[in-house]
């Protein structure tokens, strides 16, 4: 006896394929949102680092803001960066609207970098152990 069960695989595939397609679409959507978040973090950190190293921090920040390519983001809309100056620190805050995936808020804080002061401090540290040895002798 031969059993005839035509199209049982087709019925299973018809019920399973919409779920699989939705999972793929969600993964692609999340990947694009994550890419945009990573790019915003990278841009924020780059602007902060370049501003912190520069002697004219506000001028460098404005130049970087003008050079910032906001069109490269696929999912995030209305991106903005804010530079806040503290006594010894620089704070960079990045924000963007992410639509239904949620908003993105990024904050970086960095000490002001002045290469001259760093080199002077390094020289003092290099000289300190030598002066102690000469005092002991």
PDB file of C-alpha atoms in Angstrom:
ATOM      1  CA  UNK A   1       0.000   0.000   0.000  1.00  0.00           C
ATOM      2  CA  UNK A   2       1.193   3.395  -0.900  1.00  0.00           C
ATOM      3  CA  UNK A   3       0.438   6.372   1.302  1.00  0.00           C
ATOM      4  CA  UNK A   4      -0.286   9.638  -0.433  1.00  0.00           C
ATOM      5  CA  UNK A   5       0.422  12.772   1.571  1.00  0.00           C
ATOM      6  CA  UNK A   6       1.072  15.410  -1.035  1.00  0.00           C
ATOM      7  CA  UNK A   7       2.331  18.857  -0.053  1.00  0.00           C
ATOM      8  CA  UNK A   8       2.929  18.280   3.650  1.00  0.00           C
ATOM      9  CA  UNK A   9       6.379  19.961   3.309  1.00  0.00           C
ATOM     10  CA  UNK A  10       4.824  22.898   1.500  1.00  0.00           C
ATOM     11  CA  UNK A  11       2.399  23.531   4.350  1.00  0.00           C
ATOM     12  CA  UNK A  12       5.192  23.457   6.926  1.00  0.00           C
ATOM     13  CA  UNK A  13       7.317  25.809   4.819  1.00  0.00           C
ATOM     14  CA  UNK A  14       4.413  28.223   4.392  1.00  0.00           C
ATOM     15  CA  UNK A  15       3.966  28.407   8.145  1.00  0.00           C
ATOM     16  CA  UNK A  16       7.663  28.693   8.945  1.00  0.00           C
ATOM     17  CA  UNK A  17       8.931  31.095   6.253  1.00  0.00           C
ATOM     18  CA  UNK A  18       7.190  34.265   7.540  1.00  0.00           C
ATOM     19  CA  UNK A  19       8.784  33.750  10.946  1.00  0.00           C
ATOM     20  CA  UNK A  20      12.219  33.202   9.416  1.00  0.00           C
ATOM     21  CA  UNK A  21      11.878  36.295   7.223  1.00  0.00           C
ATOM     22  CA  UNK A  22      10.827  38.437  10.198  1.00  0.00           C
ATOM     23  CA  UNK A  23      13.844  37.258  12.184  1.00  0.00           C
ATOM     24  CA  UNK A  24      16.159  38.099   9.273  1.00  0.00           C
ATOM     25  CA  UNK A  25      14.596  41.542   8.858  1.00  0.00           C
ATOM     26  CA  UNK A  26      14.975  42.263  12.565  1.00  0.00           C
ATOM     27  CA  UNK A  27      18.629  41.189  12.494  1.00  0.00           C
ATOM     28  CA  UNK A  28      19.361  43.414   9.483  1.00  0.00           C
ATOM     29  CA  UNK A  29      17.571  46.342  11.138  1.00  0.00           C
ATOM     30  CA  UNK A  30      19.497  45.850  14.383  1.00  0.00           C
ATOM     31  CA  UNK A  31      22.795  45.530  12.498  1.00  0.00           C
ATOM     32  CA  UNK A  32      22.221  48.864  10.719  1.00  0.00           C
ATOM     33  CA  UNK A  33      21.272  50.570  14.018  1.00  0.00           C
ATOM     34  CA  UNK A  34      24.365  49.124  15.719  1.00  0.00           C
ATOM     35  CA  UNK A  35      26.572  50.289  12.850  1.00  0.00           C
ATOM     36  CA  UNK A  36      25.221  53.829  13.193  1.00  0.00           C
ATOM     37  CA  UNK A  37      25.771  53.759  16.961  1.00  0.00           C
ATOM     38  CA  UNK A  38      29.382  52.629  16.484  1.00  0.00           C
ATOM     39  CA  UNK A  39      29.983  55.369  13.920  1.00  0.00           C
ATOM     40  CA  UNK A  40      28.523  58.000  16.268  1.00  0.00           C
ATOM     41  CA  UNK A  41      30.753  56.766  19.094  1.00  0.00           C
ATOM     42  CA  UNK A  42      33.789  56.853  16.820  1.00  0.00           C
ATOM     43  CA  UNK A  43      33.001  60.359  15.582  1.00  0.00           C
ATOM     44  CA  UNK A  44      32.384  61.633  19.118  1.00  0.00           C
ATOM     45  CA  UNK A  45      35.649  60.182  20.427  1.00  0.00           C
ATOM     46  CA  UNK A  46      37.588  61.546  17.441  1.00  0.00           C
ATOM     47  CA  UNK A  47      36.232  65.070  17.887  1.00  0.00           C
ATOM     48  CA  UNK A  48      36.977  64.974  21.614  1.00  0.00           C
ATOM     49  CA  UNK A  49      40.532  63.741  21.113  1.00  0.00           C
ATOM     50  CA  UNK A  50      41.314  66.314  18.437  1.00  0.00           C
ATOM     51  CA  UNK A  51      39.814  69.103  20.543  1.00  0.00           C
ATOM     52  CA  UNK A  52      41.700  68.034  23.668  1.00  0.00           C
ATOM     53  CA  UNK A  53      45.071  67.966  21.927  1.00  0.00           C
ATOM     54  CA  UNK A  54      44.624  71.348  20.280  1.00  0.00           C
ATOM     55  CA  UNK A  55      45.648  74.588  21.939  1.00  0.00           C
ATOM     56  CA  UNK A  56      42.548  76.360  20.616  1.00  0.00           C
ATOM     57  CA  UNK A  57      39.952  73.810  21.648  1.00  0.00           C
ATOM     58  CA  UNK A  58      36.818  75.744  20.710  1.00  0.00           C
ATOM     59  CA  UNK A  59      38.153  76.607  17.253  1.00  0.00           C
ATOM     60  CA  UNK A  60      39.168  72.986  16.634  1.00  0.00           C
ATOM     61  CA  UNK A  61      35.756  71.793  17.850  1.00  0.00           C
ATOM     62  CA  UNK A  62      33.952  74.140  15.436  1.00  0.00           C
ATOM     63  CA  UNK A  63      36.180  73.036  12.560  1.00  0.00           C
ATOM     64  CA  UNK A  64      35.470  69.368  13.341  1.00  0.00           C
ATOM     65  CA  UNK A  65      31.722  70.075  13.581  1.00  0.00           C
ATOM     66  CA  UNK A  66      31.768  71.645  10.112  1.00  0.00           C
ATOM     67  CA  UNK A  67      33.739  68.701   8.683  1.00  0.00           C
ATOM     68  CA  UNK A  68      31.461  66.107  10.327  1.00  0.00           C
ATOM     69  CA  UNK A  69      29.607  64.086   7.679  1.00  0.00           C
ATOM     70  CA  UNK A  70      26.105  63.565   9.063  1.00  0.00           C
ATOM     71  CA  UNK A  71      24.887  61.938   5.860  1.00  0.00           C
ATOM     72  CA  UNK A  72      26.781  58.683   6.427  1.00  0.00           C
ATOM     73  CA  UNK A  73      24.319  57.509   9.076  1.00  0.00           C
ATOM     74  CA  UNK A  74      21.642  55.181   7.786  1.00  0.00           C
ATOM     75  CA  UNK A  75      19.239  54.840  10.714  1.00  0.00           C
ATOM     76  CA  UNK A  76      20.002  57.619  13.216  1.00  0.00           C
ATOM     77  CA  UNK A  77      18.481  61.041  12.672  1.00  0.00           C
ATOM     78  CA  UNK A  78      19.216  64.519  14.075  1.00  0.00           C
ATOM     79  CA  UNK A  79      22.670  63.782  15.448  1.00  0.00           C
ATOM     80  CA  UNK A  80      24.350  66.385  17.625  1.00  0.00           C
ATOM     81  CA  UNK A  81      27.529  66.768  19.661  1.00  0.00           C
ATOM     82  CA  UNK A  82      28.145  69.097  22.569  1.00  0.00           C
ATOM     83  CA  UNK A  83      31.561  70.004  23.980  1.00  0.00           C
ATOM     84  CA  UNK A  84      31.594  70.981  27.655  1.00  0.00           C
ATOM     85  CA  UNK A  85      34.687  72.397  29.319  1.00  0.00           C
ATOM     86  CA  UNK A  86      35.392  71.673  32.956  1.00  0.00           C
ATOM     87  CA  UNK A  87      38.256  72.879  35.136  1.00  0.00           C
ATOM     88  CA  UNK A  88      40.597  70.066  34.057  1.00  0.00           C
ATOM     89  CA  UNK A  89      38.380  67.984  31.809  1.00  0.00           C
ATOM     90  CA  UNK A  90      36.606  68.084  28.503  1.00  0.00           C
ATOM     91  CA  UNK A  91      33.255  66.329  28.151  1.00  0.00           C
ATOM     92  CA  UNK A  92      31.805  65.337  24.815  1.00  0.00           C
ATOM     93  CA  UNK A  93      28.160  64.363  24.619  1.00  0.00           C
ATOM     94  CA  UNK A  94      26.752  62.774  21.480  1.00  0.00           C
ATOM     95  CA  UNK A  95      23.034  62.274  20.940  1.00  0.00           C
ATOM     96  CA  UNK A  96      20.894  60.945  18.123  1.00  0.00           C
ATOM     97  CA  UNK A  97      17.309  59.927  17.592  1.00  0.00           C
ATOM     98  CA  UNK A  98      17.077  56.250  16.734  1.00  0.00           C
ATOM     99  CA  UNK A  99      13.388  55.958  15.931  1.00  0.00           C
ATOM    100  CA  UNK A 100      11.713  52.770  17.100  1.00  0.00           C
ATOM    101  CA  UNK A 101      15.066  51.214  18.071  1.00  0.00           C
ATOM    102  CA  UNK A 102      15.658  53.849  20.740  1.00  0.00           C
ATOM    103  CA  UNK A 103      17.731  56.987  21.087  1.00  0.00           C
ATOM    104  CA  UNK A 104      21.516  56.936  21.361  1.00  0.00           C
ATOM    105  CA  UNK A 105      23.340  58.866  24.071  1.00  0.00           C
ATOM    106  CA  UNK A 106      27.122  58.790  24.293  1.00  0.00           C
ATOM    107  CA  UNK A 107      29.355  60.600  26.777  1.00  0.00           C
ATOM    108  CA  UNK A 108      33.141  60.763  26.829  1.00  0.00           C
ATOM    109  CA  UNK A 109      35.275  62.570  29.372  1.00  0.00           C
ATOM    110  CA  UNK A 110      38.940  63.351  28.972  1.00  0.00           C
ATOM    111  CA  UNK A 111      41.597  65.293  30.812  1.00  0.00           C
ATOM    112  CA  UNK A 112      42.935  68.262  28.928  1.00  0.00           C
ATOM    113  CA  UNK A 113      46.068  67.195  27.146  1.00  0.00           C
ATOM    114  CA  UNK A 114      48.881  69.697  26.986  1.00  0.00           C
ATOM    115  CA  UNK A 115      52.004  68.062  25.536  1.00  0.00           C
ATOM    116  CA  UNK A 116      54.372  70.653  26.999  1.00  0.00           C
ATOM    117  CA  UNK A 117      53.173  70.015  30.549  1.00  0.00           C
ATOM    118  CA  UNK A 118      53.348  66.271  29.999  1.00  0.00           C
ATOM    119  CA  UNK A 119      56.959  66.498  28.790  1.00  0.00           C
ATOM    120  CA  UNK A 120      57.934  68.749  31.710  1.00  0.00           C
ATOM    121  CA  UNK A 121      56.352  66.298  34.153  1.00  0.00           C
ATOM    122  CA  UNK A 122      58.187  63.416  32.501  1.00  0.00           C
ATOM    123  CA  UNK A 123      61.507  65.241  32.814  1.00  0.00           C
ATOM    124  CA  UNK A 124      60.846  65.929  36.488  1.00  0.00           C
ATOM    125  CA  UNK A 125      60.113  62.254  37.061  1.00  0.00           C
ATOM    126  CA  UNK A 126      63.289  61.248  35.250  1.00  0.00           C
ATOM    127  CA  UNK A 127      65.349  63.651  37.351  1.00  0.00           C
ATOM    128  CA  UNK A 128      63.755  62.746  40.685  1.00  0.00           C
ATOM    129  CA  UNK A 129      65.349  59.310  41.170  1.00  0.00           C
ATOM    130  CA  UNK A 130      68.791  60.656  40.214  1.00  0.00           C
ATOM    131  CA  UNK A 131      68.575  63.469  42.750  1.00  0.00           C
ATOM    132  CA  UNK A 132      67.601  61.021  45.490  1.00  0.00           C
ATOM    133  CA  UNK A 133      70.584  58.800  44.728  1.00  0.00           C
ATOM    134  CA  UNK A 134      72.975  61.748  44.828  1.00  0.00           C
ATOM    135  CA  UNK A 135      71.537  62.896  48.177  1.00  0.00           C
ATOM    136  CA  UNK A 136      72.024  59.431  49.679  1.00  0.00           C
ATOM    137  CA  UNK A 137      75.713  59.322  48.669  1.00  0.00           C
TER     138      UNK A 137
END
